[in-house]
Coordinates of C-alpha atoms in Angstrom, one line a residue:
Chain Y
M434 CA -30.3 -10.2 -42.0
P435 CA -28.9 -13.3 -41.0
H436 CA -25.8 -11.6 -38.9
D437 CA -28.3 -9.8 -36.6
G438 CA -27.9 -10.7 -32.8
H439 CA -24.8 -12.5 -33.8
H440 CA -22.2 -11.5 -31.1
H441 CA -18.6 -11.9 -31.1
D442 CA -17.2 -11.6 -27.6
D443 CA -13.5 -10.1 -27.3
H444 CA -11.6 -13.1 -25.3
A445 CA -8.1 -14.0 -25.3
P446 CA -7.0 -16.6 -28.0
I447 CA -8.3 -20.0 -27.0
E448 CA -5.1 -22.0 -26.6
D449 CA -4.5 -25.3 -28.1
G450 CA -1.5 -27.3 -28.6
G451 CA 1.6 -25.6 -28.9
E452 CA 4.9 -26.5 -27.7
I453 CA 4.7 -28.4 -23.9
T454 CA 7.0 -27.4 -21.3
E455 CA 9.5 -29.1 -19.7
Y456 CA 8.0 -28.5 -16.4
E457 CA 4.4 -29.8 -18.0
V458 CA 6.0 -33.0 -19.5
L459 CA 7.5 -33.9 -15.8
E460 CA 4.1 -32.7 -13.9
Q461 CA 2.6 -35.3 -16.3
A462 CA 5.2 -37.8 -16.1
I463 CA 4.7 -38.0 -12.0
R464 CA 1.0 -37.6 -12.3
E465 CA 0.9 -40.7 -14.4
L466 CA 3.3 -42.4 -11.8
L467 CA 1.7 -41.7 -8.7
I468 CA -1.7 -43.0 -10.0
E469 CA 0.0 -46.0 -11.8
K470 CA 1.4 -46.6 -8.3
G471 CA -1.5 -46.4 -6.3
V472 CA -0.7 -43.4 -4.3
V473 CA -3.1 -40.8 -5.7
S474 CA -6.4 -41.8 -7.9
A475 CA -7.3 -39.5 -11.2
D476 CA -10.4 -38.9 -9.1
A477 CA -8.8 -37.5 -6.1
I478 CA -6.6 -35.4 -8.2
Q479 CA -9.5 -34.3 -9.9
R480 CA -11.5 -33.3 -6.6
Q481 CA -8.6 -31.3 -5.4
M482 CA -8.4 -29.0 -8.7
D483 CA -12.2 -28.3 -8.6
E484 CA -11.9 -27.7 -5.0
M485 CA -9.6 -25.2 -5.9
D486 CA -11.1 -23.9 -8.5
S487 CA -14.3 -23.4 -6.2
R488 CA -12.1 -21.4 -3.9
T489 CA -13.1 -17.4 -5.4
P490 CA -12.4 -13.7 -3.7
V491 CA -16.4 -14.0 -3.3
M492 CA -16.2 -15.6 0.0
G493 CA -13.3 -13.2 1.3
S494 CA -15.3 -10.4 0.1
K495 CA -18.3 -11.8 2.7
I496 CA -16.0 -12.0 5.3
I497 CA -14.8 -8.6 5.0
A498 CA -18.0 -7.0 4.6
R499 CA -19.5 -9.2 7.9
A500 CA -16.5 -7.9 9.9
W501 CA -17.5 -4.2 8.8
T502 CA -21.0 -4.9 10.1
D503 CA -20.6 -6.9 13.0
P504 CA -17.8 -5.8 15.3
A505 CA -17.6 -8.9 17.5
Y506 CA -16.8 -10.9 14.2
R507 CA -14.5 -8.5 13.3
D508 CA -12.4 -9.0 16.7
R509 CA -12.7 -12.6 16.1
L510 CA -11.5 -12.4 12.9
I511 CA -8.2 -10.7 14.0
G512 CA -7.9 -12.5 17.2
E513 CA -9.0 -16.5 16.1
P514 CA -9.1 -16.1 12.7
K515 CA -9.7 -19.8 12.2
A516 CA -12.7 -20.0 13.9
A517 CA -13.8 -16.8 12.2
L518 CA -13.1 -18.2 8.6
A519 CA -14.9 -21.5 9.4
E520 CA -18.3 -19.5 10.9
M521 CA -18.6 -18.4 7.2
G522 CA -18.1 -21.7 5.7
V523 CA -14.2 -21.5 4.9
T524 CA -13.6 -25.5 4.8
K525 CA -10.5 -27.5 5.3
L526 CA -8.6 -24.9 7.6
D527 CA -6.8 -27.8 9.1
E528 CA -5.4 -29.1 5.8
N529 CA -4.1 -25.3 4.6
P530 CA -1.8 -23.0 6.5
E531 CA -3.0 -20.7 8.8
V532 CA -4.8 -17.0 7.9
E533 CA -3.3 -14.0 9.9
V534 CA -5.9 -11.4 9.3
V535 CA -4.1 -7.4 9.0
A536 CA -6.3 -4.5 9.9
N537 CA -5.6 -1.3 8.0
T538 CA -6.0 1.7 10.0
P539 CA -6.0 5.3 9.3
D540 CA -2.5 5.3 9.9
R541 CA -1.3 1.8 8.8
H542 CA -1.6 0.3 5.5
H543 CA -1.0 -3.5 4.8
V544 CA 0.3 -4.9 1.5
I545 CA 1.0 -8.5 0.9
V546 CA 3.7 -10.4 -0.9
C547 CA 5.6 -13.7 -1.1
T548 CA 8.9 -12.7 -2.2
L549 CA 10.2 -16.2 -2.2
C550 CA 7.4 -17.9 -4.4
S551 CA 3.5 -17.3 -4.1
C552 CA 2.2 -17.7 -1.0
Y553 CA -1.3 -16.4 -0.7
P554 CA -4.6 -17.3 1.4
R555 CA -5.2 -20.1 -0.8
V556 CA -8.1 -21.6 1.4
I557 CA -10.0 -18.2 1.5
L558 CA -9.1 -16.5 -1.9
G559 CA -8.5 -19.3 -4.4
M560 CA -5.5 -18.8 -6.7
P561 CA -3.4 -15.9 -6.8
P562 CA -3.8 -13.3 -9.5
A563 CA -1.0 -14.3 -12.4
W564 CA 0.8 -10.7 -11.4
Y565 CA 1.2 -11.2 -7.7
K566 CA 3.2 -14.5 -9.0
K567 CA 5.9 -12.3 -11.3
R568 CA 9.1 -11.5 -10.0
A569 CA 8.3 -7.9 -11.1
Y570 CA 5.6 -7.6 -8.2
R571 CA 7.4 -9.5 -5.4
S572 CA 11.0 -7.9 -6.0
R573 CA 9.4 -4.4 -6.2
V574 CA 6.9 -3.8 -3.6
V575 CA 9.4 -4.7 -0.9
K576 CA 11.9 -2.1 -1.9
E577 CA 9.3 0.5 -3.7
P578 CA 6.0 -0.1 -2.1
R579 CA 4.4 3.3 -2.1
Q580 CA 5.7 3.2 -6.4
V581 CA 4.3 -0.1 -6.8
L582 CA 1.1 0.7 -5.1
K583 CA 0.7 4.2 -7.4
E584 CA 1.0 1.5 -10.1
F585 CA -2.7 0.1 -8.9
G586 CA -3.8 3.4 -8.5
T587 CA -3.0 3.9 -4.7
E588 CA -1.9 6.6 -3.0
F589 CA -1.0 7.7 0.5
P590 CA 0.9 10.6 2.6
D591 CA 3.8 9.4 4.4
S592 CA 1.6 9.9 7.7
V593 CA 0.3 6.7 6.6
K594 CA 3.2 3.9 7.2
I595 CA 3.0 1.1 4.7
E596 CA 3.7 -2.3 5.9
V597 CA 4.8 -4.7 3.4
H598 CA 4.0 -8.6 4.8
D599 CA 6.5 -11.2 3.2
S600 CA 4.5 -14.1 3.5
T601 CA 8.1 -16.2 4.3
A602 CA 6.6 -18.9 6.0
D603 CA 3.9 -20.9 7.8
M604 CA 1.4 -17.9 7.7
R605 CA -0.8 -16.5 5.0
Y606 CA -2.0 -13.0 5.1
L607 CA -5.5 -11.4 4.4
V608 CA -5.6 -7.4 4.4
L609 CA -9.0 -6.2 6.6
P610 CA -9.3 -3.0 4.4
M611 CA -11.3 0.3 6.3
R612 CA -14.8 0.5 5.6
P613 CA -15.4 3.5 3.2
E614 CA -17.0 6.7 4.3
G615 CA -20.2 7.0 3.2
T616 CA -21.7 3.5 3.4
E617 CA -22.8 3.5 6.9
D618 CA -26.2 2.4 5.8
W619 CA -24.8 0.2 3.0
T620 CA -26.3 -4.0 4.0
A621 CA -23.0 -6.5 3.8
E622 CA -24.5 -7.6 1.1
Q623 CA -23.9 -4.0 -0.6
L624 CA -20.6 -4.0 0.9
A625 CA -19.1 -6.8 -0.2
G626 CA -19.3 -5.5 -3.6
L627 CA -16.9 -3.1 -2.9
V628 CA -14.3 -5.9 -1.4
T629 CA -12.3 -6.6 -4.4
R630 CA -9.3 -9.0 -4.3
D631 CA -6.9 -6.7 -4.9
V632 CA -7.8 -4.8 -1.8
M633 CA -7.5 -8.0 0.1
I634 CA -4.1 -7.9 -0.9
G635 CA -3.6 -4.5 -0.3
V636 CA -2.7 -3.3 -3.2
K637 CA -6.1 -1.1 -3.6
V638 CA -8.5 0.6 -1.1
P639 CA -12.4 -0.1 -1.6
V640 CA -13.8 2.8 -2.5
R641 CA -17.6 3.6 -2.6
P642 CA -18.6 4.0 -6.3
Chain R
M330 CA 11.2 -26.2 23.0
T331 CA 11.4 -22.9 24.5
P332 CA 11.3 -20.0 22.6
K333 CA 14.3 -17.9 23.4
F334 CA 12.6 -14.5 22.0
K335 CA 9.8 -12.5 23.4
A336 CA 7.9 -9.7 21.8
G337 CA 9.8 -6.4 21.8
D338 CA 13.5 -8.4 21.4
R339 CA 15.8 -6.6 18.9
V340 CA 17.1 -9.4 16.7
V341 CA 19.0 -9.7 13.6
V342 CA 18.6 -11.9 11.1
D343 CA 22.0 -14.3 10.3
A344 CA 23.8 -13.8 7.2
R345 CA 24.7 -17.1 6.4
D346 CA 24.6 -18.5 2.7
H347 CA 22.4 -21.6 3.0
V348 CA 22.2 -24.3 0.1
G349 CA 18.7 -25.7 -0.9
H350 CA 14.8 -24.6 0.0
C351 CA 15.1 -22.4 2.9
R352 CA 12.5 -19.5 3.5
T353 CA 14.4 -16.5 5.1
P354 CA 14.6 -14.2 2.3
T355 CA 18.3 -13.2 1.1
Y356 CA 17.4 -9.4 1.6
L357 CA 16.9 -9.4 5.1
R358 CA 19.8 -11.6 6.4
G359 CA 22.2 -9.5 8.3
A360 CA 19.1 -6.8 9.1
E361 CA 18.2 -6.1 12.4
G362 CA 14.1 -5.9 13.5
R363 CA 12.3 -6.5 16.3
V364 CA 9.8 -9.4 17.4
R365 CA 6.3 -8.5 17.1
K366 CA 5.3 -11.9 18.4
L367 CA 5.6 -15.6 18.5
I368 CA 3.5 -17.2 16.0
G369 CA 4.1 -20.6 17.6
I370 CA 6.3 -23.7 16.8
Y371 CA 6.5 -25.5 13.2
K372 CA 8.9 -27.9 11.4
N373 CA 11.9 -26.6 10.1
P374 CA 11.3 -25.9 6.2
E375 CA 14.5 -26.7 5.3
E376 CA 14.5 -30.6 6.1
L377 CA 10.9 -30.8 5.8
A378 CA 11.4 -29.7 1.6
Y379 CA 13.1 -33.0 1.4
F380 CA 11.2 -35.5 3.4
K381 CA 13.6 -35.6 6.0
E382 CA 12.8 -35.6 9.8
A383 CA 12.4 -32.2 10.7
A384 CA 12.9 -30.4 13.7
D385 CA 10.8 -27.9 15.7
Y386 CA 11.8 -24.3 15.7
P387 CA 10.0 -21.4 17.1
L388 CA 8.4 -18.9 14.0
Y389 CA 8.7 -15.3 15.1
D390 CA 6.9 -12.4 13.1
V391 CA 9.9 -9.9 13.2
V392 CA 9.2 -6.2 11.9
F393 CA 12.2 -4.3 10.3
D394 CA 12.6 -0.6 9.4
W395 CA 13.1 0.5 6.1
K396 CA 16.9 1.6 6.9
A397 CA 17.7 -1.4 8.5
V398 CA 16.6 -3.3 5.1
W399 CA 17.6 -1.4 2.4
G400 CA 20.0 1.4 4.4
V401 CA 18.3 4.3 3.4
D402 CA 15.5 6.1 5.5
G403 CA 12.1 5.6 4.9
P404 CA 8.6 5.7 6.3
D405 CA 7.6 2.2 5.9
E406 CA 8.4 -1.4 7.6
V407 CA 8.8 -4.7 6.3
A408 CA 7.5 -7.9 8.2
A409 CA 8.5 -11.3 7.4
D410 CA 8.1 -14.6 9.6
I411 CA 11.8 -15.8 10.5
Y412 CA 12.7 -19.0 12.4
E413 CA 14.5 -18.7 15.6
H414 CA 17.4 -20.7 14.0
W415 CA 18.1 -17.7 11.8
L416 CA 17.9 -15.2 15.1
K417 CA 20.5 -13.7 17.2
S418 CA 19.9 -11.3 19.6
A419 CA 21.0 -7.8 18.5

């Protein structure tokens, strides 16, 4: 049975070739010029890309889980986010826009958007998801947040005020969600598993499975 | 630079047009809001974007009621970071 054990994973088609867009041509031309003129090196560009790829929501999950289990850390995270993030190993905070942490409460829920482009707490979470950059999310969440959240499966009674943060300038926002009930004896490591990227953007809330 | 506004002040976002890079969203222009806090002093992105010598401006966290932005009642709020040169006293 030669096919036994031969397994095909479902995946998006592998893109190879295809039409190159004007912007890609422009980016390539500028990049090559900068390298040629000695403004930046190819190595430096690659290091920057590797560093961006190394930032993932896993770091955010650990930070939130620590805030849930360590009240003093929670206070520092809200009051002095830069120091609190550095404590958890977030690097290059000085080279990135400042992060502000907004905490959900029983009567206030925060959701983050950048209506002008795609500002996002990249220094912690890495690259934003594709939908975060789409016009549909950016234009709708400031106008009909409850409808948009509902599409993510998140609903609140009117007694919970939704605060939409439009990241218009120099601050990047990270949502500190509420710790789910029934997780009192969970470890920080277990809790981190509940903190997805989407709950740190505020389109979802963490739930105990 | 001494910030003109303080937490609690009522402000209106200027409704002027702007050509070029700008971080004041059009949907908030003309809307009245409340200064929640001074974030700090930052360089004007309208100049910074073009590698010009950029002036320093106070940047405020401003909160807007639903009606002030969309003209209809609603339970929710929008918050945005607005530079002082786009704000007037309400």
